[in-house]
């Protein structure tokens, strides 16, 4: 019976992945045909740069949510990483030292979340809402309301530049490499099988010899590390370190992950669908910006997609069950 249930869930996930990929392709075609400048190579570069922080943070977030947890502090981790980067640059520290320190900071912030969730047993939603506020507050303590600019041109030019004479942005390499790494981990290693097992039933996973607490702790470390990297790349893209960088990004990340078919209750998800969800969300936002839609309206779109991403898979599952009965 359990094997049949697993197959059924896998089929539903595969169908949802196919659907979200098809919807994403359709949106890209329609936007290219109806929105001025959307299909240009120049806008492609801007689209990838806009997708960069969402795509990066969504990768470890996928694994965290599959285990049945969540990390809402990622945007504040990004902001604190950016603020520390600006502070250290003002203190005349070399950029080659600053970047590793910001990555280490992100990992430490993730470890703090992991400690509260796995060692103290606190609910991840409450913990990461708390650290969302804490980390953002620390960012303002570190840097205040000021902005730090004039980062080395070599780094800023690389982040905003393209590969050779092509329109392909350099940062797409970072996205692809990390997507492959997290994809292999989730879908082709014992770690990935443990992630799904913990999300499906933590108690059963323990009986199978898996240590859910340790697994979740290191996933939070990975989430913080990648959020720290996103903070570095965000800062270099705009050549501006600010305490409010990335504000609100966590909603876009969660929306993209859930749009990609990852169950908010854990135990189900696939990275190809998540990547499609990221592209869909980014394409919609980009097309609306080109159409002079306000940022407030973009927030509404993100909120609607977040609600749809939770409701749609459940409604589809309910309809299929009723048809079978």
PDB file of C-alpha atoms in Angstrom:
ATOM      1  CA  UNK A   1       0.000   0.000   0.000  1.00  0.00           C
ATOM      2  CA  UNK A   2       2.778   2.421   0.917  1.00  0.00           C
ATOM      3  CA  UNK A   3       4.584   1.606  -2.335  1.00  0.00           C
ATOM      4  CA  UNK A   4       1.427   2.419  -4.310  1.00  0.00           C
ATOM      5  CA  UNK A   5       1.053   5.671  -2.402  1.00  0.00           C
ATOM      6  CA  UNK A   6       4.665   6.610  -3.144  1.00  0.00           C
ATOM      7  CA  UNK A   7       4.203   5.911  -6.854  1.00  0.00           C
ATOM      8  CA  UNK A   8       0.985   7.953  -6.893  1.00  0.00           C
ATOM      9  CA  UNK A   9       2.661  10.902  -5.188  1.00  0.00           C
ATOM     10  CA  UNK A  10       5.602  10.662  -7.558  1.00  0.00           C
ATOM     11  CA  UNK A  11       3.267  10.700 -10.562  1.00  0.00           C
ATOM     12  CA  UNK A  12       1.446  13.753  -9.232  1.00  0.00           C
ATOM     13  CA  UNK A  13       4.732  15.559  -8.646  1.00  0.00           C
ATOM     14  CA  UNK A  14       5.926  14.684 -12.159  1.00  0.00           C
ATOM     15  CA  UNK A  15       2.640  15.991 -13.611  1.00  0.00           C
ATOM     16  CA  UNK A  16       2.968  19.213 -11.620  1.00  0.00           C
ATOM     17  CA  UNK A  17       6.574  19.681 -12.765  1.00  0.00           C
ATOM     18  CA  UNK A  18       5.534  19.233 -16.389  1.00  0.00           C
ATOM     19  CA  UNK A  19       2.658  21.687 -15.883  1.00  0.00           C
ATOM     20  CA  UNK A  20       4.775  24.392 -14.240  1.00  0.00           C
ATOM     21  CA  UNK A  21       7.494  24.058 -16.892  1.00  0.00           C
ATOM     22  CA  UNK A  22       4.863  24.351 -19.638  1.00  0.00           C
ATOM     23  CA  UNK A  23       3.313  27.399 -17.968  1.00  0.00           C
ATOM     24  CA  UNK A  24       6.749  29.002 -17.646  1.00  0.00           C
ATOM     25  CA  UNK A  25       7.523  28.456 -21.338  1.00  0.00           C
ATOM     26  CA  UNK A  26       4.111  29.861 -22.274  1.00  0.00           C
ATOM     27  CA  UNK A  27       4.627  32.974 -20.125  1.00  0.00           C
ATOM     28  CA  UNK A  28       8.055  33.560 -21.692  1.00  0.00           C
ATOM     29  CA  UNK A  29       6.625  33.272 -25.222  1.00  0.00           C
ATOM     30  CA  UNK A  30       3.661  35.547 -24.498  1.00  0.00           C
ATOM     31  CA  UNK A  31       5.843  38.132 -22.730  1.00  0.00           C
ATOM     32  CA  UNK A  32       8.350  38.154 -25.593  1.00  0.00           C
ATOM     33  CA  UNK A  33       5.524  38.699 -28.080  1.00  0.00           C
ATOM     34  CA  UNK A  34       3.571  41.336 -26.177  1.00  0.00           C
ATOM     35  CA  UNK A  35       5.994  43.264 -23.932  1.00  0.00           C
ATOM     36  CA  UNK A  36       8.427  45.667 -25.553  1.00  0.00           C
ATOM     37  CA  UNK A  37      12.120  44.808 -25.000  1.00  0.00           C
ATOM     38  CA  UNK A  38      11.331  41.622 -23.051  1.00  0.00           C
ATOM     39  CA  UNK A  39      12.864  39.338 -25.674  1.00  0.00           C
ATOM     40  CA  UNK A  40      16.045  41.342 -26.185  1.00  0.00           C
ATOM     41  CA  UNK A  41      19.483  40.036 -25.213  1.00  0.00           C
ATOM     42  CA  UNK A  42      19.983  43.075 -22.997  1.00  0.00           C
ATOM     43  CA  UNK A  43      16.830  42.303 -21.020  1.00  0.00           C
ATOM     44  CA  UNK A  44      17.870  38.644 -20.791  1.00  0.00           C
ATOM     45  CA  UNK A  45      20.937  39.791 -18.843  1.00  0.00           C
ATOM     46  CA  UNK A  46      18.808  41.900 -16.509  1.00  0.00           C
ATOM     47  CA  UNK A  47      16.382  38.998 -16.047  1.00  0.00           C
ATOM     48  CA  UNK A  48      19.159  36.613 -15.006  1.00  0.00           C
ATOM     49  CA  UNK A  49      20.599  39.190 -12.605  1.00  0.00           C
ATOM     50  CA  UNK A  50      17.145  39.725 -11.096  1.00  0.00           C
ATOM     51  CA  UNK A  51      16.688  35.965 -10.758  1.00  0.00           C
ATOM     52  CA  UNK A  52      20.136  35.461  -9.221  1.00  0.00           C
ATOM     53  CA  UNK A  53      19.355  35.932  -5.493  1.00  0.00           C
ATOM     54  CA  UNK A  54      15.989  34.149  -5.733  1.00  0.00           C
ATOM     55  CA  UNK A  55      17.474  31.202  -7.614  1.00  0.00           C
ATOM     56  CA  UNK A  56      20.464  30.827  -5.289  1.00  0.00           C
ATOM     57  CA  UNK A  57      18.493  30.995  -2.055  1.00  0.00           C
ATOM     58  CA  UNK A  58      15.734  28.745  -3.440  1.00  0.00           C
ATOM     59  CA  UNK A  59      18.173  25.837  -3.892  1.00  0.00           C
ATOM     60  CA  UNK A  60      18.908  25.088  -0.210  1.00  0.00           C
ATOM     61  CA  UNK A  61      15.434  26.323   0.728  1.00  0.00           C
ATOM     62  CA  UNK A  62      14.021  23.465  -1.337  1.00  0.00           C
ATOM     63  CA  UNK A  63      15.826  20.897   0.800  1.00  0.00           C
ATOM     64  CA  UNK A  64      14.813  22.672   4.020  1.00  0.00           C
ATOM     65  CA  UNK A  65      11.125  22.699   3.062  1.00  0.00           C
ATOM     66  CA  UNK A  66      11.203  19.073   1.865  1.00  0.00           C
ATOM     67  CA  UNK A  67      12.239  18.131   5.423  1.00  0.00           C
ATOM     68  CA  UNK A  68       9.118  19.903   6.692  1.00  0.00           C
ATOM     69  CA  UNK A  69      10.879  23.025   7.971  1.00  0.00           C
ATOM     70  CA  UNK A  70      11.270  26.579   6.640  1.00  0.00           C
ATOM     71  CA  UNK A  71      13.807  29.413   6.754  1.00  0.00           C
ATOM     72  CA  UNK A  72      12.294  32.893   6.572  1.00  0.00           C
ATOM     73  CA  UNK A  73      15.513  34.620   7.675  1.00  0.00           C
ATOM     74  CA  UNK A  74      17.310  34.229   4.323  1.00  0.00           C
ATOM     75  CA  UNK A  75      16.660  37.784   3.116  1.00  0.00           C
ATOM     76  CA  UNK A  76      17.864  39.240   6.411  1.00  0.00           C
ATOM     77  CA  UNK A  77      20.941  37.015   6.242  1.00  0.00           C
ATOM     78  CA  UNK A  78      21.564  38.450   2.772  1.00  0.00           C
ATOM     79  CA  UNK A  79      21.159  41.978   4.148  1.00  0.00           C
ATOM     80  CA  UNK A  80      23.488  41.404   7.097  1.00  0.00           C
ATOM     81  CA  UNK A  81      26.082  39.864   4.781  1.00  0.00           C
ATOM     82  CA  UNK A  82      25.870  42.959   2.588  1.00  0.00           C
ATOM     83  CA  UNK A  83      26.111  45.302   5.578  1.00  0.00           C
ATOM     84  CA  UNK A  84      29.185  43.518   6.961  1.00  0.00           C
ATOM     85  CA  UNK A  85      30.734  43.600   3.506  1.00  0.00           C
ATOM     86  CA  UNK A  86      30.277  47.371   3.400  1.00  0.00           C
ATOM     87  CA  UNK A  87      31.573  47.831   6.942  1.00  0.00           C
ATOM     88  CA  UNK A  88      34.724  45.829   6.277  1.00  0.00           C
ATOM     89  CA  UNK A  89      35.324  47.609   2.969  1.00  0.00           C
ATOM     90  CA  UNK A  90      35.072  50.956   4.803  1.00  0.00           C
ATOM     91  CA  UNK A  91      37.622  49.575   7.252  1.00  0.00           C
ATOM     92  CA  UNK A  92      40.035  49.084   4.321  1.00  0.00           C
ATOM     93  CA  UNK A  93      39.969  45.308   4.436  1.00  0.00           C
ATOM     94  CA  UNK A  94      40.852  43.559   1.143  1.00  0.00           C
ATOM     95  CA  UNK A  95      37.912  42.234  -0.825  1.00  0.00           C
ATOM     96  CA  UNK A  96      39.582  38.799  -0.999  1.00  0.00           C
ATOM     97  CA  UNK A  97      39.271  38.620   2.796  1.00  0.00           C
ATOM     98  CA  UNK A  98      35.829  40.182   2.978  1.00  0.00           C
ATOM     99  CA  UNK A  99      34.064  37.717   0.681  1.00  0.00           C
ATOM    100  CA  UNK A 100      35.068  34.544   2.599  1.00  0.00           C
ATOM    101  CA  UNK A 101      34.167  36.257   5.881  1.00  0.00           C
ATOM    102  CA  UNK A 102      30.694  37.097   4.560  1.00  0.00           C
ATOM    103  CA  UNK A 103      30.198  33.493   3.471  1.00  0.00           C
ATOM    104  CA  UNK A 104      31.329  32.305   6.898  1.00  0.00           C
ATOM    105  CA  UNK A 105      28.947  34.781   8.515  1.00  0.00           C
ATOM    106  CA  UNK A 106      26.056  33.376   6.494  1.00  0.00           C
ATOM    107  CA  UNK A 107      26.946  29.838   7.590  1.00  0.00           C
ATOM    108  CA  UNK A 108      27.092  30.936  11.240  1.00  0.00           C
ATOM    109  CA  UNK A 109      23.703  32.659  10.993  1.00  0.00           C
ATOM    110  CA  UNK A 110      22.280  29.486   9.472  1.00  0.00           C
ATOM    111  CA  UNK A 111      23.840  27.450  12.267  1.00  0.00           C
ATOM    112  CA  UNK A 112      22.067  29.677  14.813  1.00  0.00           C
ATOM    113  CA  UNK A 113      18.742  28.837  13.166  1.00  0.00           C
ATOM    114  CA  UNK A 114      19.693  25.162  13.084  1.00  0.00           C
ATOM    115  CA  UNK A 115      20.619  25.180  16.779  1.00  0.00           C
ATOM    116  CA  UNK A 116      17.280  26.646  17.846  1.00  0.00           C
ATOM    117  CA  UNK A 117      15.298  24.277  15.622  1.00  0.00           C
ATOM    118  CA  UNK A 118      17.199  21.008  16.067  1.00  0.00           C
ATOM    119  CA  UNK A 119      18.795  21.274  19.509  1.00  0.00           C
ATOM    120  CA  UNK A 120      16.197  23.301  21.392  1.00  0.00           C
ATOM    121  CA  UNK A 121      13.317  21.822  19.388  1.00  0.00           C
ATOM    122  CA  UNK A 122      11.655  25.141  18.612  1.00  0.00           C
ATOM    123  CA  UNK A 123       9.330  25.482  15.577  1.00  0.00           C
ATOM    124  CA  UNK A 124      11.237  26.713  12.533  1.00  0.00           C
ATOM    125  CA  UNK A 125       8.522  29.185  11.539  1.00  0.00           C
ATOM    126  CA  UNK A 126       8.733  31.025  14.865  1.00  0.00           C
ATOM    127  CA  UNK A 127      12.538  30.802  15.039  1.00  0.00           C
ATOM    128  CA  UNK A 128      13.185  32.152  11.568  1.00  0.00           C
ATOM    129  CA  UNK A 129      10.604  34.918  11.898  1.00  0.00           C
ATOM    130  CA  UNK A 130      12.520  35.947  15.013  1.00  0.00           C
ATOM    131  CA  UNK A 131      15.927  35.780  13.337  1.00  0.00           C
ATOM    132  CA  UNK A 132      14.465  37.574  10.307  1.00  0.00           C
ATOM    133  CA  UNK A 133      13.962  40.593  12.555  1.00  0.00           C
ATOM    134  CA  UNK A 134      17.162  40.007  14.542  1.00  0.00           C
ATOM    135  CA  UNK A 135      19.502  39.731  11.553  1.00  0.00           C
ATOM    136  CA  UNK A 136      17.944  42.725   9.799  1.00  0.00           C
ATOM    137  CA  UNK A 137      18.272  44.762  12.974  1.00  0.00           C
ATOM    138  CA  UNK A 138      21.926  43.763  13.291  1.00  0.00           C
ATOM    139  CA  UNK A 139      22.480  44.862   9.686  1.00  0.00           C
ATOM    140  CA  UNK A 140      21.294  48.360  10.600  1.00  0.00           C
ATOM    141  CA  UNK A 141      23.451  48.315  13.732  1.00  0.00           C
ATOM    142  CA  UNK A 142      26.491  47.471  11.598  1.00  0.00           C
ATOM    143  CA  UNK A 143      25.927  49.937   8.766  1.00  0.00           C
ATOM    144  CA  UNK A 144      23.052  52.203   9.738  1.00  0.00           C
ATOM    145  CA  UNK A 145      21.130  53.917   6.943  1.00  0.00           C
ATOM    146  CA  UNK A 146      24.232  54.645   4.894  1.00  0.00           C
ATOM    147  CA  UNK A 147      25.353  52.932   1.704  1.00  0.00           C
ATOM    148  CA  UNK A 148      28.889  51.873   0.847  1.00  0.00           C
ATOM    149  CA  UNK A 149      29.974  51.870  -2.787  1.00  0.00           C
ATOM    150  CA  UNK A 150      33.167  51.907  -4.881  1.00  0.00           C
ATOM    151  CA  UNK A 151      33.877  48.204  -4.695  1.00  0.00           C
ATOM    152  CA  UNK A 152      36.680  46.894  -6.940  1.00  0.00           C
ATOM    153  CA  UNK A 153      35.734  47.187 -10.610  1.00  0.00           C
ATOM    154  CA  UNK A 154      37.135  43.731 -11.367  1.00  0.00           C
ATOM    155  CA  UNK A 155      34.492  42.081  -9.170  1.00  0.00           C
ATOM    156  CA  UNK A 156      31.574  44.352 -10.036  1.00  0.00           C
ATOM    157  CA  UNK A 157      32.314  44.078 -13.746  1.00  0.00           C
ATOM    158  CA  UNK A 158      32.427  40.283 -13.525  1.00  0.00           C
ATOM    159  CA  UNK A 159      29.068  40.078 -11.758  1.00  0.00           C
ATOM    160  CA  UNK A 160      27.373  42.397 -14.258  1.00  0.00           C
ATOM    161  CA  UNK A 161      29.363  41.181 -17.292  1.00  0.00           C
ATOM    162  CA  UNK A 162      28.741  38.459 -19.841  1.00  0.00           C
ATOM    163  CA  UNK A 163      30.594  35.376 -21.053  1.00  0.00           C
ATOM    164  CA  UNK A 164      32.805  36.402 -23.963  1.00  0.00           C
ATOM    165  CA  UNK A 165      30.817  38.212 -26.609  1.00  0.00           C
ATOM    166  CA  UNK A 166      27.593  36.364 -25.796  1.00  0.00           C
ATOM    167  CA  UNK A 167      24.561  37.805 -23.974  1.00  0.00           C
ATOM    168  CA  UNK A 168      24.918  35.095 -21.292  1.00  0.00           C
ATOM    169  CA  UNK A 169      25.699  36.691 -17.899  1.00  0.00           C
ATOM    170  CA  UNK A 170      28.698  35.424 -15.960  1.00  0.00           C
ATOM    171  CA  UNK A 171      26.587  34.842 -12.860  1.00  0.00           C
ATOM    172  CA  UNK A 172      24.577  32.218 -14.717  1.00  0.00           C
ATOM    173  CA  UNK A 173      27.613  29.981 -14.186  1.00  0.00           C
ATOM    174  CA  UNK A 174      27.152  30.301 -10.422  1.00  0.00           C
ATOM    175  CA  UNK A 175      23.456  29.442 -10.671  1.00  0.00           C
ATOM    176  CA  UNK A 176      24.046  26.427 -12.916  1.00  0.00           C
ATOM    177  CA  UNK A 177      26.899  25.034 -10.808  1.00  0.00           C
ATOM    178  CA  UNK A 178      24.958  25.305  -7.547  1.00  0.00           C
ATOM    179  CA  UNK A 179      21.780  23.958  -9.174  1.00  0.00           C
ATOM    180  CA  UNK A 180      23.700  20.884 -10.331  1.00  0.00           C
ATOM    181  CA  UNK A 181      25.264  20.433  -6.886  1.00  0.00           C
ATOM    182  CA  UNK A 182      21.971  20.677  -4.999  1.00  0.00           C
ATOM    183  CA  UNK A 183      20.159  18.656  -7.669  1.00  0.00           C
ATOM    184  CA  UNK A 184      22.629  15.795  -7.362  1.00  0.00           C
ATOM    185  CA  UNK A 185      22.490  15.946  -3.562  1.00  0.00           C
ATOM    186  CA  UNK A 186      18.685  15.885  -3.491  1.00  0.00           C
ATOM    187  CA  UNK A 187      18.010  13.354  -6.225  1.00  0.00           C
ATOM    188  CA  UNK A 188      21.079  11.112  -6.442  1.00  0.00           C
ATOM    189  CA  UNK A 189      22.638  10.701  -2.992  1.00  0.00           C
ATOM    190  CA  UNK A 190      21.787   9.100   0.368  1.00  0.00           C
ATOM    191  CA  UNK A 191      21.512  12.628   1.779  1.00  0.00           C
ATOM    192  CA  UNK A 192      18.669  13.377  -0.618  1.00  0.00           C
ATOM    193  CA  UNK A 193      16.890  10.150   0.265  1.00  0.00           C
ATOM    194  CA  UNK A 194      17.247  11.067   3.925  1.00  0.00           C
ATOM    195  CA  UNK A 195      15.790  14.529   3.226  1.00  0.00           C
ATOM    196  CA  UNK A 196      12.674  12.989   1.665  1.00  0.00           C
ATOM    197  CA  UNK A 197      12.417  10.371   4.415  1.00  0.00           C
ATOM    198  CA  UNK A 198      12.554  12.984   7.176  1.00  0.00           C
ATOM    199  CA  UNK A 199       9.934  15.099   5.422  1.00  0.00           C
ATOM    200  CA  UNK A 200       7.618  12.129   4.933  1.00  0.00           C
ATOM    201  CA  UNK A 201       7.916  10.830   8.512  1.00  0.00           C
ATOM    202  CA  UNK A 202      10.555  11.929  10.968  1.00  0.00           C
ATOM    203  CA  UNK A 203       9.801   9.053  13.307  1.00  0.00           C
ATOM    204  CA  UNK A 204      10.099   6.460  10.536  1.00  0.00           C
ATOM    205  CA  UNK A 205      13.343   8.110   9.418  1.00  0.00           C
ATOM    206  CA  UNK A 206      14.777   7.638  12.919  1.00  0.00           C
ATOM    207  CA  UNK A 207      13.870   3.953  12.836  1.00  0.00           C
ATOM    208  CA  UNK A 208      15.739   3.744   9.525  1.00  0.00           C
ATOM    209  CA  UNK A 209      18.898   5.035  11.208  1.00  0.00           C
ATOM    210  CA  UNK A 210      18.642   8.642   9.988  1.00  0.00           C
ATOM    211  CA  UNK A 211      19.431  11.475  12.394  1.00  0.00           C
ATOM    212  CA  UNK A 212      16.893  14.187  11.463  1.00  0.00           C
ATOM    213  CA  UNK A 213      18.334  16.794  13.818  1.00  0.00           C
ATOM    214  CA  UNK A 214      21.822  16.625  12.381  1.00  0.00           C
ATOM    215  CA  UNK A 215      20.498  16.626   8.822  1.00  0.00           C
ATOM    216  CA  UNK A 216      18.317  19.674   9.389  1.00  0.00           C
ATOM    217  CA  UNK A 217      21.117  21.524  11.189  1.00  0.00           C
ATOM    218  CA  UNK A 218      23.460  21.231   8.214  1.00  0.00           C
ATOM    219  CA  UNK A 219      20.685  22.199   5.808  1.00  0.00           C
ATOM    220  CA  UNK A 220      20.223  25.422   7.771  1.00  0.00           C
ATOM    221  CA  UNK A 221      23.983  26.002   7.605  1.00  0.00           C
ATOM    222  CA  UNK A 222      23.818  25.530   3.818  1.00  0.00           C
ATOM    223  CA  UNK A 223      20.854  27.892   3.607  1.00  0.00           C
ATOM    224  CA  UNK A 224      22.734  30.580   5.520  1.00  0.00           C
ATOM    225  CA  UNK A 225      25.918  30.063   3.508  1.00  0.00           C
ATOM    226  CA  UNK A 226      24.127  30.476   0.174  1.00  0.00           C
ATOM    227  CA  UNK A 227      22.193  33.497   1.488  1.00  0.00           C
ATOM    228  CA  UNK A 228      25.536  35.029   2.473  1.00  0.00           C
ATOM    229  CA  UNK A 229      26.811  34.396  -1.060  1.00  0.00           C
ATOM    230  CA  UNK A 230      23.664  36.004  -2.466  1.00  0.00           C
ATOM    231  CA  UNK A 231      24.380  39.049  -0.283  1.00  0.00           C
ATOM    232  CA  UNK A 232      27.891  39.340  -1.710  1.00  0.00           C
ATOM    233  CA  UNK A 233      26.695  39.053  -5.308  1.00  0.00           C
ATOM    234  CA  UNK A 234      23.795  41.465  -4.687  1.00  0.00           C
ATOM    235  CA  UNK A 235      26.238  44.036  -3.285  1.00  0.00           C
ATOM    236  CA  UNK A 236      28.648  43.654  -6.200  1.00  0.00           C
ATOM    237  CA  UNK A 237      25.865  43.823  -8.770  1.00  0.00           C
ATOM    238  CA  UNK A 238      24.651  47.199  -7.535  1.00  0.00           C
ATOM    239  CA  UNK A 239      28.057  48.224  -6.138  1.00  0.00           C
ATOM    240  CA  UNK A 240      26.144  49.225  -3.032  1.00  0.00           C
ATOM    241  CA  UNK A 241      26.209  47.669   0.417  1.00  0.00           C
ATOM    242  CA  UNK A 242      23.065  48.539   2.353  1.00  0.00           C
ATOM    243  CA  UNK A 243      21.393  47.137   5.450  1.00  0.00           C
ATOM    244  CA  UNK A 244      18.052  46.876   3.634  1.00  0.00           C
ATOM    245  CA  UNK A 245      19.367  44.911   0.655  1.00  0.00           C
ATOM    246  CA  UNK A 246      17.121  41.954  -0.148  1.00  0.00           C
ATOM    247  CA  UNK A 247      14.220  43.120   2.004  1.00  0.00           C
ATOM    248  CA  UNK A 248      11.153  40.994   1.250  1.00  0.00           C
ATOM    249  CA  UNK A 249      13.095  38.470  -0.813  1.00  0.00           C
ATOM    250  CA  UNK A 250      12.056  35.585   1.425  1.00  0.00           C
ATOM    251  CA  UNK A 251       8.467  35.734   0.124  1.00  0.00           C
ATOM    252  CA  UNK A 252       9.609  35.493  -3.493  1.00  0.00           C
ATOM    253  CA  UNK A 253      11.863  32.549  -2.626  1.00  0.00           C
ATOM    254  CA  UNK A 254       9.142  30.624  -0.803  1.00  0.00           C
ATOM    255  CA  UNK A 255       6.650  31.389  -3.590  1.00  0.00           C
ATOM    256  CA  UNK A 256       9.084  30.082  -6.226  1.00  0.00           C
ATOM    257  CA  UNK A 257       9.821  26.904  -4.263  1.00  0.00           C
ATOM    258  CA  UNK A 258       6.156  26.117  -3.661  1.00  0.00           C
ATOM    259  CA  UNK A 259       5.274  26.960  -7.258  1.00  0.00           C
ATOM    260  CA  UNK A 260       7.853  24.357  -8.207  1.00  0.00           C
ATOM    261  CA  UNK A 261       5.774  21.640  -6.555  1.00  0.00           C
ATOM    262  CA  UNK A 262       7.515  21.368  -3.188  1.00  0.00           C
ATOM    263  CA  UNK A 263       4.972  20.553  -0.496  1.00  0.00           C
ATOM    264  CA  UNK A 264       4.867  23.025   2.376  1.00  0.00           C
ATOM    265  CA  UNK A 265       4.194  19.998   4.606  1.00  0.00           C
ATOM    266  CA  UNK A 266       7.423  18.293   3.528  1.00  0.00           C
ATOM    267  CA  UNK A 267       8.287  14.989   1.933  1.00  0.00           C
ATOM    268  CA  UNK A 268       7.712  15.999  -1.680  1.00  0.00           C
ATOM    269  CA  UNK A 269       9.481  18.131  -4.263  1.00  0.00           C
ATOM    270  CA  UNK A 270      11.890  18.213  -7.193  1.00  0.00           C
ATOM    271  CA  UNK A 271      14.503  20.755  -8.193  1.00  0.00           C
ATOM    272  CA  UNK A 272      13.553  21.077 -11.915  1.00  0.00           C
ATOM    273  CA  UNK A 273      10.116  22.293 -10.896  1.00  0.00           C
ATOM    274  CA  UNK A 274      11.649  24.768  -8.445  1.00  0.00           C
ATOM    275  CA  UNK A 275      13.907  26.198 -11.151  1.00  0.00           C
ATOM    276  CA  UNK A 276      10.865  26.573 -13.405  1.00  0.00           C
ATOM    277  CA  UNK A 277       9.052  28.327 -10.547  1.00  0.00           C
ATOM    278  CA  UNK A 278      11.961  30.737 -10.119  1.00  0.00           C
ATOM    279  CA  UNK A 279      11.986  31.555 -13.843  1.00  0.00           C
ATOM    280  CA  UNK A 280       8.193  31.957 -13.916  1.00  0.00           C
ATOM    281  CA  UNK A 281       8.196  34.351 -10.973  1.00  0.00           C
ATOM    282  CA  UNK A 282      11.154  36.326 -12.350  1.00  0.00           C
ATOM    283  CA  UNK A 283       9.689  36.526 -15.859  1.00  0.00           C
ATOM    284  CA  UNK A 284       6.359  37.818 -14.553  1.00  0.00           C
ATOM    285  CA  UNK A 285       8.057  40.452 -12.407  1.00  0.00           C
ATOM    286  CA  UNK A 286      10.356  41.495 -15.246  1.00  0.00           C
ATOM    287  CA  UNK A 287       7.504  41.771 -17.750  1.00  0.00           C
ATOM    288  CA  UNK A 288       5.424  43.820 -15.316  1.00  0.00           C
ATOM    289  CA  UNK A 289       8.346  46.176 -14.633  1.00  0.00           C
ATOM    290  CA  UNK A 290       8.806  46.713 -18.362  1.00  0.00           C
ATOM    291  CA  UNK A 291       5.099  47.527 -18.474  1.00  0.00           C
ATOM    292  CA  UNK A 292       5.644  50.245 -15.814  1.00  0.00           C
ATOM    293  CA  UNK A 293       3.783  48.361 -13.094  1.00  0.00           C
ATOM    294  CA  UNK A 294       4.552  49.655  -9.587  1.00  0.00           C
ATOM    295  CA  UNK A 295       6.551  47.737  -6.975  1.00  0.00           C
ATOM    296  CA  UNK A 296       3.426  47.563  -4.824  1.00  0.00           C
ATOM    297  CA  UNK A 297       1.625  45.721  -7.604  1.00  0.00           C
ATOM    298  CA  UNK A 298       4.616  43.372  -7.950  1.00  0.00           C
ATOM    299  CA  UNK A 299       4.246  42.522  -4.261  1.00  0.00           C
ATOM    300  CA  UNK A 300       0.591  41.724  -4.893  1.00  0.00           C
ATOM    301  CA  UNK A 301       1.574  39.381  -7.736  1.00  0.00           C
ATOM    302  CA  UNK A 302       4.098  37.632  -5.495  1.00  0.00           C
ATOM    303  CA  UNK A 303       1.491  37.232  -2.765  1.00  0.00           C
ATOM    304  CA  UNK A 304      -1.072  35.829  -5.200  1.00  0.00           C
ATOM    305  CA  UNK A 305       1.458  33.351  -6.596  1.00  0.00           C
ATOM    306  CA  UNK A 306       2.348  32.281  -3.064  1.00  0.00           C
ATOM    307  CA  UNK A 307      -1.294  31.532  -2.298  1.00  0.00           C
ATOM    308  CA  UNK A 308      -1.790  29.776  -5.636  1.00  0.00           C
ATOM    309  CA  UNK A 309       1.329  27.676  -5.102  1.00  0.00           C
ATOM    310  CA  UNK A 310      -0.127  26.340  -1.855  1.00  0.00           C
ATOM    311  CA  UNK A 311      -3.706  25.874  -3.070  1.00  0.00           C
ATOM    312  CA  UNK A 312      -3.227  24.570  -6.612  1.00  0.00           C
ATOM    313  CA  UNK A 313      -1.426  21.265  -5.876  1.00  0.00           C
ATOM    314  CA  UNK A 314      -3.843  20.454  -3.048  1.00  0.00           C
ATOM    315  CA  UNK A 315      -6.879  21.267  -5.187  1.00  0.00           C
ATOM    316  CA  UNK A 316      -5.508  19.194  -8.061  1.00  0.00           C
ATOM    317  CA  UNK A 317      -4.887  16.275  -5.694  1.00  0.00           C
ATOM    318  CA  UNK A 318      -8.408  16.534  -4.281  1.00  0.00           C
ATOM    319  CA  UNK A 319      -9.968  16.587  -7.757  1.00  0.00           C
ATOM    320  CA  UNK A 320      -7.984  13.521  -8.835  1.00  0.00           C
ATOM    321  CA  UNK A 321      -8.991  11.601  -5.703  1.00  0.00           C
ATOM    322  CA  UNK A 322     -12.671  12.415  -6.216  1.00  0.00           C
ATOM    323  CA  UNK A 323     -12.510  11.300  -9.831  1.00  0.00           C
ATOM    324  CA  UNK A 324     -11.022   7.964  -8.794  1.00  0.00           C
ATOM    325  CA  UNK A 325     -13.709   7.407  -6.202  1.00  0.00           C
TER     326      UNK A 325
END
